[in-house]
mmCIF file of C-alpha atoms in Angstrom:
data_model
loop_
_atom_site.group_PDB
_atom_site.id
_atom_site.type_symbol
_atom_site.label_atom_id
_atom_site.label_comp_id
_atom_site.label_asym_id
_atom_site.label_seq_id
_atom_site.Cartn_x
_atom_site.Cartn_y
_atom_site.Cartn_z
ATOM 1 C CA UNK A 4 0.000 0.000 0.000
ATOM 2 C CA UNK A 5 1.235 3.534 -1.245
ATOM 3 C CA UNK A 6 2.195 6.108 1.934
ATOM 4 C CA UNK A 7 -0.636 8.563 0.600
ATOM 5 C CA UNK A 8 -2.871 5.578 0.697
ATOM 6 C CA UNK A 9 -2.036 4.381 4.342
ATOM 7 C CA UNK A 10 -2.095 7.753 5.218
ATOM 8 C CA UNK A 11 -5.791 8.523 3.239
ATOM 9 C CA UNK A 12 -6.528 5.311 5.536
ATOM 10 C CA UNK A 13 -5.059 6.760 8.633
ATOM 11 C CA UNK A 14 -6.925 9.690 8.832
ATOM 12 C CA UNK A 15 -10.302 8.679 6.937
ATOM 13 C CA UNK A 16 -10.099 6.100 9.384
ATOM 14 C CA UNK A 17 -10.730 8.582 12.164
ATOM 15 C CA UNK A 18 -14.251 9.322 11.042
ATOM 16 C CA UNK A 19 -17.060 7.279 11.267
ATOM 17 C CA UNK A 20 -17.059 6.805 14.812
ATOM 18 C CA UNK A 21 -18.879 9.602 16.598
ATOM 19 C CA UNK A 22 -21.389 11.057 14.475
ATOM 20 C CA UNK A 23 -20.918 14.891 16.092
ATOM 21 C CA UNK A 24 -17.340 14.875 15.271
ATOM 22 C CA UNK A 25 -18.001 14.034 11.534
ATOM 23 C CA UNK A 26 -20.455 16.746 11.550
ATOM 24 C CA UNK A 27 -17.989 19.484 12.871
ATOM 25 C CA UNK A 28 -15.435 18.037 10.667
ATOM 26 C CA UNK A 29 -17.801 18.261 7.406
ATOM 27 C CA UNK A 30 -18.049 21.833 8.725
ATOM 28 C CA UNK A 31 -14.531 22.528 8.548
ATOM 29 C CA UNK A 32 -14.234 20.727 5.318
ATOM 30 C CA UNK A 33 -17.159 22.947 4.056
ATOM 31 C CA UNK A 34 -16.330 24.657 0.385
ATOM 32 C CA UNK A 35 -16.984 28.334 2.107
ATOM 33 C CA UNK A 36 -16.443 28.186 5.458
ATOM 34 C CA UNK A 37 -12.259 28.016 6.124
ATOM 35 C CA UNK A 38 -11.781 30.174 2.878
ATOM 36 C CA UNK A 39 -14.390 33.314 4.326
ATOM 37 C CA UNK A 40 -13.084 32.744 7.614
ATOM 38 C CA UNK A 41 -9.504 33.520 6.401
ATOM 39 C CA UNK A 42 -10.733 36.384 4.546
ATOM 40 C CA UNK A 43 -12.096 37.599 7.467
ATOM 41 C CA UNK A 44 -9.205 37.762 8.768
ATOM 42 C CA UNK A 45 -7.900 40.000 6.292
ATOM 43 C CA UNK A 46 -10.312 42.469 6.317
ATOM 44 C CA UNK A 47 -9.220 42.386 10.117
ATOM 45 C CA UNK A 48 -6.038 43.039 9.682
ATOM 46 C CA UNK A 49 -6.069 45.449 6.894
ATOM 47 C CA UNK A 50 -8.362 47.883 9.687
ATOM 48 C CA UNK A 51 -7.031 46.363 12.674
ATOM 49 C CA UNK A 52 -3.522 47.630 13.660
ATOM 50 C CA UNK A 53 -3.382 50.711 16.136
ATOM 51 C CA UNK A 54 0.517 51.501 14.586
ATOM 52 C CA UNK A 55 -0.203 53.031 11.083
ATOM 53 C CA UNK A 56 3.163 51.902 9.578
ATOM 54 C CA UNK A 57 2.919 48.333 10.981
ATOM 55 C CA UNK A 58 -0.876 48.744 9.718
ATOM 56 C CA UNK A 59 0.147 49.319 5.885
ATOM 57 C CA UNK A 60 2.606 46.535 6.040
ATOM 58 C CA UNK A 61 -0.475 44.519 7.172
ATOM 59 C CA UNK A 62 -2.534 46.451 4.227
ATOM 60 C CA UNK A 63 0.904 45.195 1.728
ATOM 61 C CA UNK A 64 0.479 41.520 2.756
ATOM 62 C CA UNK A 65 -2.966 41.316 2.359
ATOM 63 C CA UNK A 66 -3.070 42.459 -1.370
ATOM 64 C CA UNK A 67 -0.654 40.089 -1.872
ATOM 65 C CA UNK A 68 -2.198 37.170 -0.262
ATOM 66 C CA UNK A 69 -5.314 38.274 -2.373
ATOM 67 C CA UNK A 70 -3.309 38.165 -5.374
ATOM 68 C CA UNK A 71 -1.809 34.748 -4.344
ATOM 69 C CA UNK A 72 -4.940 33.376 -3.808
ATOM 70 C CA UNK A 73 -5.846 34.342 -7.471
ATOM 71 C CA UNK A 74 -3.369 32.917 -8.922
ATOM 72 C CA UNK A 75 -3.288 30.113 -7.486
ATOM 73 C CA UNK A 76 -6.812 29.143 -7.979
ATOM 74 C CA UNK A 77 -6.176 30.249 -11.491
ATOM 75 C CA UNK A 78 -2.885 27.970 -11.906
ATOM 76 C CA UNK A 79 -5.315 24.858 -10.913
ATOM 77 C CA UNK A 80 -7.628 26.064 -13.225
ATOM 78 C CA UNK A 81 -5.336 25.839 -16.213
ATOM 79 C CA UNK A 82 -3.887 23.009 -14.979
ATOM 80 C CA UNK A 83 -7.303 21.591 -15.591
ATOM 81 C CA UNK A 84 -7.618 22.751 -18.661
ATOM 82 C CA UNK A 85 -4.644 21.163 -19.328
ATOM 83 C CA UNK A 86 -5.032 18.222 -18.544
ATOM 84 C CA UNK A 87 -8.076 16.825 -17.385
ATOM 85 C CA UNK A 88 -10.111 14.774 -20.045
ATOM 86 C CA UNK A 89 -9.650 11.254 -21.735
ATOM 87 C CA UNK A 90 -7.958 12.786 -24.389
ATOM 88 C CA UNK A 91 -5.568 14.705 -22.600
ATOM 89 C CA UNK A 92 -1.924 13.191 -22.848
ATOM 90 C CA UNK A 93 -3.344 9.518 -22.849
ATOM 91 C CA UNK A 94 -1.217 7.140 -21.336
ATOM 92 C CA UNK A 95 1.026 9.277 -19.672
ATOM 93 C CA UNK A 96 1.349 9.812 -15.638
ATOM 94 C CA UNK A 97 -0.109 13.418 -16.311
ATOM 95 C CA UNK A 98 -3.142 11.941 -17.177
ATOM 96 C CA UNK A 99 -3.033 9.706 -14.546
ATOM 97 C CA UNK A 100 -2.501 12.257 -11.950
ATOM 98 C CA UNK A 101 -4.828 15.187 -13.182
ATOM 99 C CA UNK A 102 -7.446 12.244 -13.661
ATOM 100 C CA UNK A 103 -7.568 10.881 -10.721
ATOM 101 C CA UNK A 104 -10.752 9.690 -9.369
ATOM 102 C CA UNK A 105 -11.969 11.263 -5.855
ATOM 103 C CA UNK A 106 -10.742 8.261 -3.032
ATOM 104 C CA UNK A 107 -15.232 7.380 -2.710
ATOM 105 C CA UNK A 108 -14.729 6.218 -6.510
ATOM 106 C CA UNK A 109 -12.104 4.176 -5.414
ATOM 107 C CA UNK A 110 -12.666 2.712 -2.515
ATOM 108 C CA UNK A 111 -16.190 2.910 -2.083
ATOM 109 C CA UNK A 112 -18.815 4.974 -1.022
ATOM 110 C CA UNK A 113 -17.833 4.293 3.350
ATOM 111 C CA UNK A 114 -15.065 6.851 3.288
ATOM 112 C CA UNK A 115 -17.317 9.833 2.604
ATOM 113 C CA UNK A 116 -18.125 11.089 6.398
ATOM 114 C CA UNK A 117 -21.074 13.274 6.089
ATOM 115 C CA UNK A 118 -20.027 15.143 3.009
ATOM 116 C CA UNK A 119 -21.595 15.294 -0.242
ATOM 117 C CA UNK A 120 -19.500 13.782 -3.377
ATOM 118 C CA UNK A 121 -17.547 16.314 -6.205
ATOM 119 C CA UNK A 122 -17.880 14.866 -9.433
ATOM 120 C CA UNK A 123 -14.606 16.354 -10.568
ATOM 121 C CA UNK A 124 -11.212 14.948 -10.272
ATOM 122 C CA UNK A 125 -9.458 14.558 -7.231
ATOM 123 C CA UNK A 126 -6.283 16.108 -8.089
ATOM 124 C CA UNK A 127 -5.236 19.088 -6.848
ATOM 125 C CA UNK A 128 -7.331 20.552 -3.945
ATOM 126 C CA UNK A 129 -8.161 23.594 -5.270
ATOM 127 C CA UNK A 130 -9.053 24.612 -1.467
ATOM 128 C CA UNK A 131 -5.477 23.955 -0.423
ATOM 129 C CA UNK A 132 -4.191 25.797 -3.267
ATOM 130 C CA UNK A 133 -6.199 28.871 -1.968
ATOM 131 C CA UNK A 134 -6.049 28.458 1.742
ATOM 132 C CA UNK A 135 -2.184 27.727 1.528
ATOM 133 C CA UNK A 136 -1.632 30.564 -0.724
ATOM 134 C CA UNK A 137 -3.453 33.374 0.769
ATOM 135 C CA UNK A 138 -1.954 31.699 4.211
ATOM 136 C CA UNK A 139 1.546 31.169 3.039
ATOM 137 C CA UNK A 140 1.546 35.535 1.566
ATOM 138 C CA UNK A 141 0.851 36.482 4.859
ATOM 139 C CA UNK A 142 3.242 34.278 6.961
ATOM 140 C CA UNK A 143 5.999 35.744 4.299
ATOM 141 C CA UNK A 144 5.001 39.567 6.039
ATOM 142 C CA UNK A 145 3.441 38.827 9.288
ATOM 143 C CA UNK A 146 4.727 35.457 10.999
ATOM 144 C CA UNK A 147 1.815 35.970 13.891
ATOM 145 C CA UNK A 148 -0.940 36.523 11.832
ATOM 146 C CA UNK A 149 0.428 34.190 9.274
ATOM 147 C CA UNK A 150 0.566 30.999 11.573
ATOM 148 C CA UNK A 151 -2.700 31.568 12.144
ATOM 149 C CA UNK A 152 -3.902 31.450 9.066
ATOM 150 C CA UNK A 153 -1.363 28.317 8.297
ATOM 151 C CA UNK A 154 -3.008 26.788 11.316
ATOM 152 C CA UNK A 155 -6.470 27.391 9.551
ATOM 153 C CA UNK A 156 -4.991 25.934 6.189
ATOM 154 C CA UNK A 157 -4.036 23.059 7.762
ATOM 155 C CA UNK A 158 -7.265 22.308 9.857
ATOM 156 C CA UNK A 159 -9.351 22.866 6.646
ATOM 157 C CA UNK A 160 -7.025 20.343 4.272
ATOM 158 C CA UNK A 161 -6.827 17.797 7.034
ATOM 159 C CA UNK A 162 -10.892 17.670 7.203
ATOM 160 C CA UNK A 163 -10.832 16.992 3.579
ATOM 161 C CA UNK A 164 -9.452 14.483 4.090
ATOM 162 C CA UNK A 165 -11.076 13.228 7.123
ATOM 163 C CA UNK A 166 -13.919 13.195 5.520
ATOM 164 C CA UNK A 167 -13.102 11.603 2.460
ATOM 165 C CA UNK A 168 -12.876 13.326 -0.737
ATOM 166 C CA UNK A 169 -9.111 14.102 -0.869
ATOM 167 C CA UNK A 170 -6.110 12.041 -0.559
ATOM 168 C CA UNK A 171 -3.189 13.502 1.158
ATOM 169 C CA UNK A 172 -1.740 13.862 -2.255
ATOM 170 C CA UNK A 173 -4.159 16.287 -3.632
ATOM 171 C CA UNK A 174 -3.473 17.998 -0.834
ATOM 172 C CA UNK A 175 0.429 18.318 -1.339
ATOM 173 C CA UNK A 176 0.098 19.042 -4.849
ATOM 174 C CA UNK A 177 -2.871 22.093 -3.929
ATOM 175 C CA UNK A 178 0.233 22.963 -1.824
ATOM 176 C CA UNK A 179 2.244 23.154 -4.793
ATOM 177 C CA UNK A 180 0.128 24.917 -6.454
ATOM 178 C CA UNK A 181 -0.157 27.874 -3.902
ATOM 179 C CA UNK A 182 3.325 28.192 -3.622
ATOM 180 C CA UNK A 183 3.709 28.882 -6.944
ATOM 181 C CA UNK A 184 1.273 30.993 -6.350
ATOM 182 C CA UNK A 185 2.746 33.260 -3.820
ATOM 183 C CA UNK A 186 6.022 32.983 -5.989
ATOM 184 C CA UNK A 187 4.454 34.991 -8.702
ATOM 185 C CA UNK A 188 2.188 37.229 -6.773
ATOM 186 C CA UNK A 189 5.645 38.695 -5.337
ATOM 187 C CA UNK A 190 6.928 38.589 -8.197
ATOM 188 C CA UNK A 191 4.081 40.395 -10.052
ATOM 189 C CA UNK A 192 4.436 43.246 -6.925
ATOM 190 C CA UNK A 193 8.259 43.569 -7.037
ATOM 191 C CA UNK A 194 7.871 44.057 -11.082
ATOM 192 C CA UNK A 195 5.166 46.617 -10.807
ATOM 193 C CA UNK A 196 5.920 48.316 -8.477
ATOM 194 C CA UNK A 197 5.117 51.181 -9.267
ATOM 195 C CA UNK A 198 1.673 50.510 -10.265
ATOM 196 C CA UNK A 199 1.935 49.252 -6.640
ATOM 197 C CA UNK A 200 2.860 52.449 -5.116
ATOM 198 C CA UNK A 201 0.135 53.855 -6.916
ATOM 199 C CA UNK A 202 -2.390 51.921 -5.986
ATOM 200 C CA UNK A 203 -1.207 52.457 -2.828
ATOM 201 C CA UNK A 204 -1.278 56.013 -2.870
ATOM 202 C CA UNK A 205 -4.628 56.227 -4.197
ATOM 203 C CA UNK A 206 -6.040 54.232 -1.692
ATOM 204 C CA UNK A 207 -4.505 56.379 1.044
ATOM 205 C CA UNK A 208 -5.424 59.524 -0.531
ATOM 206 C CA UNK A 209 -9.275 57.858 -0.328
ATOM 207 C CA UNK A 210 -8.816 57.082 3.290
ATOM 208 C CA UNK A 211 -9.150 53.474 2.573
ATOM 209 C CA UNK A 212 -5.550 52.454 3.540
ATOM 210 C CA UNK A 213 -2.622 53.185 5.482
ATOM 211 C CA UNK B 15 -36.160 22.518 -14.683
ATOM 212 C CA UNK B 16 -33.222 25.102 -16.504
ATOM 213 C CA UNK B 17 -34.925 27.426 -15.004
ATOM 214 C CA UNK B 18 -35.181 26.314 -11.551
ATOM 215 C CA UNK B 19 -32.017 25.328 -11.231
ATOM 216 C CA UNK B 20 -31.313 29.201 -12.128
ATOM 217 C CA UNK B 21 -33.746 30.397 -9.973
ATOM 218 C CA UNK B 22 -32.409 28.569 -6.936
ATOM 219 C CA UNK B 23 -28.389 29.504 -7.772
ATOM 220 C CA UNK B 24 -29.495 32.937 -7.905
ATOM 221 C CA UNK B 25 -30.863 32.717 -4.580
ATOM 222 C CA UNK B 26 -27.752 30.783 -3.162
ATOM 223 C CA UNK B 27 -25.683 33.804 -4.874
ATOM 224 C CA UNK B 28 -27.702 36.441 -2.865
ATOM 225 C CA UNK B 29 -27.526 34.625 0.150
ATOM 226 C CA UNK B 30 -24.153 34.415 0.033
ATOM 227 C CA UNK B 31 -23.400 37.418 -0.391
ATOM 228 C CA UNK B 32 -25.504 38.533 2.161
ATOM 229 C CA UNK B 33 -23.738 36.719 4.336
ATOM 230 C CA UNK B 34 -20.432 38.019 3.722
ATOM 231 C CA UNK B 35 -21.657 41.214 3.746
ATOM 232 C CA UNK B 36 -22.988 41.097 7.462
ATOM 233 C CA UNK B 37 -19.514 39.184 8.530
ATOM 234 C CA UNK B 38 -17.390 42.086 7.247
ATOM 235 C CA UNK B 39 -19.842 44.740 8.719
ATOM 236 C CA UNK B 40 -19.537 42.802 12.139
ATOM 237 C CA UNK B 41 -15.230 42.453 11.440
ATOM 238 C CA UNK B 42 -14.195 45.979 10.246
ATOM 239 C CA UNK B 43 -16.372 46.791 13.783
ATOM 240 C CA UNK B 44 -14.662 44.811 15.997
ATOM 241 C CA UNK B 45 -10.688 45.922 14.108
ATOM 242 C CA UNK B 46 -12.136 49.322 14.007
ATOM 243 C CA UNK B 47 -12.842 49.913 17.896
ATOM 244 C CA UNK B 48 -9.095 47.613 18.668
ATOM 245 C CA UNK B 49 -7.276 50.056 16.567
ATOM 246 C CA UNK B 50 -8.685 53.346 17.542
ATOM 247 C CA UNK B 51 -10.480 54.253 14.508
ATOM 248 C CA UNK B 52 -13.304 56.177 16.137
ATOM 249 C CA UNK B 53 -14.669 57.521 12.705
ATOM 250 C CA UNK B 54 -15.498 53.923 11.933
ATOM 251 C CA UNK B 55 -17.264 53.227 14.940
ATOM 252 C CA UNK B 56 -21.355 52.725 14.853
ATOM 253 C CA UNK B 57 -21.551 53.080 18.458
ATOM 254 C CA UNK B 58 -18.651 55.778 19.343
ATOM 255 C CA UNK B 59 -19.511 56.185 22.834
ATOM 256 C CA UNK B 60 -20.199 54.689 26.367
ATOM 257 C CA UNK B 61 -23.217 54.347 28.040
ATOM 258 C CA UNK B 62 -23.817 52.934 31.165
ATOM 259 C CA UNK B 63 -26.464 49.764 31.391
ATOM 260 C CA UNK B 64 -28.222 47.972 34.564
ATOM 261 C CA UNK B 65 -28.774 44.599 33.476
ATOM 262 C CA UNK B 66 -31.640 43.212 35.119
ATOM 263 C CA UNK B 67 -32.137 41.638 38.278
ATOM 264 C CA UNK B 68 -28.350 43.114 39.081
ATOM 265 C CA UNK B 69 -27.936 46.169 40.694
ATOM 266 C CA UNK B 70 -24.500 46.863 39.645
ATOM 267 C CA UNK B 71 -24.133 49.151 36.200
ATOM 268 C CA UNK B 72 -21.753 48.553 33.578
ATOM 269 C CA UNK B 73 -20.207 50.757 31.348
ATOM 270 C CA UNK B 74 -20.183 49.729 28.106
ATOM 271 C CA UNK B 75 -17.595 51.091 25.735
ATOM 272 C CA UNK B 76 -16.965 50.973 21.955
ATOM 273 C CA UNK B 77 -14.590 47.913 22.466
ATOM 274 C CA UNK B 78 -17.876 46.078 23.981
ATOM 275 C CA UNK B 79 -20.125 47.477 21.512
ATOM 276 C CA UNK B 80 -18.430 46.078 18.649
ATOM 277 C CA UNK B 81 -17.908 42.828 19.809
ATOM 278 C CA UNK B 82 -21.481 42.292 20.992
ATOM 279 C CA UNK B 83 -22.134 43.668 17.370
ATOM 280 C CA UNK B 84 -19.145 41.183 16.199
ATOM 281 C CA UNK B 85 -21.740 38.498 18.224
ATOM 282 C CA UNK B 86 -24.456 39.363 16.201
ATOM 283 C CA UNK B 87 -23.020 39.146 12.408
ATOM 284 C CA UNK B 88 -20.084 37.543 12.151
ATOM 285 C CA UNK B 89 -21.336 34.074 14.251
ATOM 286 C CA UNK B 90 -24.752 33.771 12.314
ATOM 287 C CA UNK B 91 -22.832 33.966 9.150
ATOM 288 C CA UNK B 92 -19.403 32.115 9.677
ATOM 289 C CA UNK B 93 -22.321 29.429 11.632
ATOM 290 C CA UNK B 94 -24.313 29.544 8.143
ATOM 291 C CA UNK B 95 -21.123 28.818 6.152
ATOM 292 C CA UNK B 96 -20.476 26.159 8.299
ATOM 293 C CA UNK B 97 -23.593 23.792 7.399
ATOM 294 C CA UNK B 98 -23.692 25.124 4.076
ATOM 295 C CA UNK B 99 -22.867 22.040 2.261
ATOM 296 C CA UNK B 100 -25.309 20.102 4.232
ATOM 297 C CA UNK B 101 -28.243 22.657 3.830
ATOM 298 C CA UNK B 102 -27.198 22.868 0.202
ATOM 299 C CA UNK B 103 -25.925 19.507 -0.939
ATOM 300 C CA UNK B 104 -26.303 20.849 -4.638
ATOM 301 C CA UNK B 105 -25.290 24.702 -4.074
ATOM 302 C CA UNK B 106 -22.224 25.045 -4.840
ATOM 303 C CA UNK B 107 -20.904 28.759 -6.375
ATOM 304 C CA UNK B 108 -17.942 27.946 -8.637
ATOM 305 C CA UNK B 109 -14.923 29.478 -7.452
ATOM 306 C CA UNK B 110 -14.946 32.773 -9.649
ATOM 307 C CA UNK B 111 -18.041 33.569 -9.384
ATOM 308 C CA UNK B 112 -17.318 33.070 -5.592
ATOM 309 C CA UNK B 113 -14.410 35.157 -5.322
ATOM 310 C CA UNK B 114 -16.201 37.923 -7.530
ATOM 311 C CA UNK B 115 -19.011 37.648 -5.225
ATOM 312 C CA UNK B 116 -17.059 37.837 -2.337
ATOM 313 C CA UNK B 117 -15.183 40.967 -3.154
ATOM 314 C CA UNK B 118 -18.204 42.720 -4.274
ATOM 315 C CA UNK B 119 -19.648 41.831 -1.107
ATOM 316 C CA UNK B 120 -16.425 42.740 0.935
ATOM 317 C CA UNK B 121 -16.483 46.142 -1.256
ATOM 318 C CA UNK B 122 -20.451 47.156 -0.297
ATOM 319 C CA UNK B 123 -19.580 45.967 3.576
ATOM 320 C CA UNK B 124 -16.935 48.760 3.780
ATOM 321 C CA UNK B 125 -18.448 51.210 1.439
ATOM 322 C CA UNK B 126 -21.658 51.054 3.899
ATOM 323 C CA UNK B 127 -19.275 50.883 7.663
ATOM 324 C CA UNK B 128 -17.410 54.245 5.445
ATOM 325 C CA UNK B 129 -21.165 55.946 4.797
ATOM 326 C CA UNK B 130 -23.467 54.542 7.919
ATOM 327 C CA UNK B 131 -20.213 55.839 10.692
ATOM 328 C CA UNK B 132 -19.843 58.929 8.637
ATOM 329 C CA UNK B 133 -23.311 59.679 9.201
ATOM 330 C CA UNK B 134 -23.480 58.506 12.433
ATOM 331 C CA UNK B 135 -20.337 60.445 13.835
ATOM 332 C CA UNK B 136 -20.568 63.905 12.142
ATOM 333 C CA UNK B 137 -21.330 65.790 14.938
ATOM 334 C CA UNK B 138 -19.748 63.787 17.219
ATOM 335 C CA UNK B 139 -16.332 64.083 15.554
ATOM 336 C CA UNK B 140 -15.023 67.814 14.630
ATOM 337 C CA UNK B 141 -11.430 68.082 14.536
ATOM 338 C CA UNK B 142 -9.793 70.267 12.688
ATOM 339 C CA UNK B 143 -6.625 69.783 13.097
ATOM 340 C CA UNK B 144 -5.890 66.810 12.175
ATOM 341 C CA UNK B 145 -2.926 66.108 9.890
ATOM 342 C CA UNK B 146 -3.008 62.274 9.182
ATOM 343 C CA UNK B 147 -3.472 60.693 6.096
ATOM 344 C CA UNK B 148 -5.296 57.475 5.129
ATOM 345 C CA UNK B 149 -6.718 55.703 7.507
ATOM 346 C CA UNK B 150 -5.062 56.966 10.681
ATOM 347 C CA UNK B 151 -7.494 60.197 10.257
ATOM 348 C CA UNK B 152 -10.134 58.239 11.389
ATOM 349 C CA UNK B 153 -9.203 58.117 14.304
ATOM 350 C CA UNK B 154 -9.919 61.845 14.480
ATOM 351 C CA UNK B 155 -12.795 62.315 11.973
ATOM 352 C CA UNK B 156 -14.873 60.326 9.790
ATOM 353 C CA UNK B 157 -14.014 58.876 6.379
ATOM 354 C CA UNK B 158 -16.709 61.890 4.529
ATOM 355 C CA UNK B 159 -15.503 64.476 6.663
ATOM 356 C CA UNK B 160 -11.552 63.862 5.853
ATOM 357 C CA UNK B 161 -12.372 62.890 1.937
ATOM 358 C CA UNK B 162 -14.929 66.605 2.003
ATOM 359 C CA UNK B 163 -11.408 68.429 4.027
ATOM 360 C CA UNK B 164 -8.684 67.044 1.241
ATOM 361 C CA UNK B 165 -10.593 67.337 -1.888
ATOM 362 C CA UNK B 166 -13.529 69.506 -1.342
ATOM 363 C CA UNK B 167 -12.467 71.983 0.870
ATOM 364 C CA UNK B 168 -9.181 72.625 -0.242
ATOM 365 C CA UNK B 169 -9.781 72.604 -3.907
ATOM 366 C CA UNK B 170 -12.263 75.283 -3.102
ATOM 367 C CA UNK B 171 -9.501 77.273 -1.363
ATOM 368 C CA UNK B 172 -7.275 77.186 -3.826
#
């Protein structure tokens, strides 16, 4: 047995048993719930800082972990696009990756813990790709706020999980995915910069920022 | 059945954004009152409150304001997202539409804290001194009455 399939078993395994944990689990897992939550948090942060310098540094990391989260959502996307379909790079381990059935195609129905069952491949998690990302941006700029939020990443990924319709895999590779993510969000800022500064300005002339 | 199906994602859309709309209100409250901007505040001042049967009063300040408002927008919603899937088992947004409806949300949430405090604190907040830019005015005057000061005022005088 594979190590993403002992660990799928592992922590799949933990479900099952008490039928209020599965249902605060399912929460977690929830398409909207971990990724507004997060958000939340950086609306927070981009009012919430009594210092106004440490407050636009806040303001800096947040419209970068927007931008992360963007693109990485949008790198899963094309990677999709890419490569999901029967006639997509047939025969290859491409296809077999981006193809991959959700682990309730696979192994039956009884690892789905109160959760309802995507019809699209399993491959990435498009939720870890945007959790990590927007997470990952912030932990670059503000390691408090930004463990947080990893903390958050990782609770939501794990439930996935836990409840069936990811294996750890998908999760890794979403991971991938965000850090490329973040990679070209700061890239994108340090190369327009000053667009950047503009935007900036503008915002702080409004009284919306720093 | 096309049109049903419409109908019904239309209503998930609005709801929603509805949602995230009342979260933000309650959030920008809450990081409003912790950072000091009083020109954000819907409830600027304190007031002291006898809870019955006690006969002690409390004073209630803007910090405890905005959290009890916190209480009453952000919980209800984040508690709505969290049994989404199982009150919708079919409603999902895809993710652009949900990220498009979550800015505009996000956007109309702060656009309305900017108006509704504005409106709430002009004659509360006067100062006319104040030098700050961005958002650290706010902590001195509200969001209309430093954009009306900077752009109105001043191109007027000049």
């Amino acid at each position: 047995m594979s190590l993403d399939l002992r660990l799928f078993s592992w922590i799949n395994g933990l479900g099952g048993h008490v039928p209020a944990l599965d249902r605060l689990v399912s929460g977690l897992a929830d398409d909207y719930f971990m990724i507004i939550a997060m958000c939340l948090v950086l609306v927070g942060m981009w009012f919430g800082t009594r210092e106004a310098a440490e407050r636009a540094r806040n303001q800096m990391a947040v419209l970068k972990a927007m931008a992360s989260l963007g693109i990485a959502s949008g790198f899963v996307a094309w990677a999709n696009v890419i490569f999901v379909g029967d006639n997509k790079f047939p025969g290859t381990s491409l296809h077999e990756i981006f193809n991959r059935s959700r682990p309730f195609v696979q192994l039956g129905p009884t690892v789905v813990h109160g959760f309802y069952q995507p019809t699209d491949p399993s491959f990435p998690s498009n939720l870890a790709a945007v959790v990590f990302g927007l997470a990952l941006a912030i932990w670059l700029m503000n390691k408090r706020w930004g463990t947080w939020l990893l903390g958050m990443a990782f609770v939501a990924c794990f439930a996935r999980v836990y409840v069936g319709i990811h294996y750890p895999s998908d999760i890794l590779g979403g991971f991938a995915f965000a850090v490329a993510g973040v990679a070209a969000a700061y890239f994108l800022f340090w190369a327009l910069s000053p667009l950047v500064k503009l935007l900036k300005w503008i915002l702080k002339a409004l009284y919306l920022a720093g | 059945m096309d049109q049903v199906i419409e109908t019904s994602k239309s209503v998930l859309s609005w709801e929603y954004s509805f949602l995230v709309f009342v979260a933000v209100l309650g959030v920008i409250q809450v990081a409003a009152a912790n950072s000091g901007l009083k020109g954000l505040l819907f409830a600027p001042g304190a007031v002291r409150i006898r809870f019955w049967p006690f006969r002690r009063r409390w004073t209630l300040t803007s910090i405890h304001f905005s959290y009890l408002f916190a209480a009453v927008t952000v919980l209800p919603a984040l508690g709505f997202f969290f049994v989404w899937n199982s009150h919708n088992a079919t409603g999902i947004i895809q993710g652009s539409e949900q990220a498009g409806l979550f800015v505009l949300s996000t956007a109309a949430g702060g656009i309305f804290s900017l108006f509704a405090s504005s409106f709430i604190n002009q004659w509360r907040l006067q100062s006319n001194k104040t030098r700050a830019q961005g958002l650290e005015a706010l902590k001195e005057v509200t969001w209309y009455q430093a954009v009306w000061r900077r752009w109105v005022r001043n191109s007027n005088e000049s």
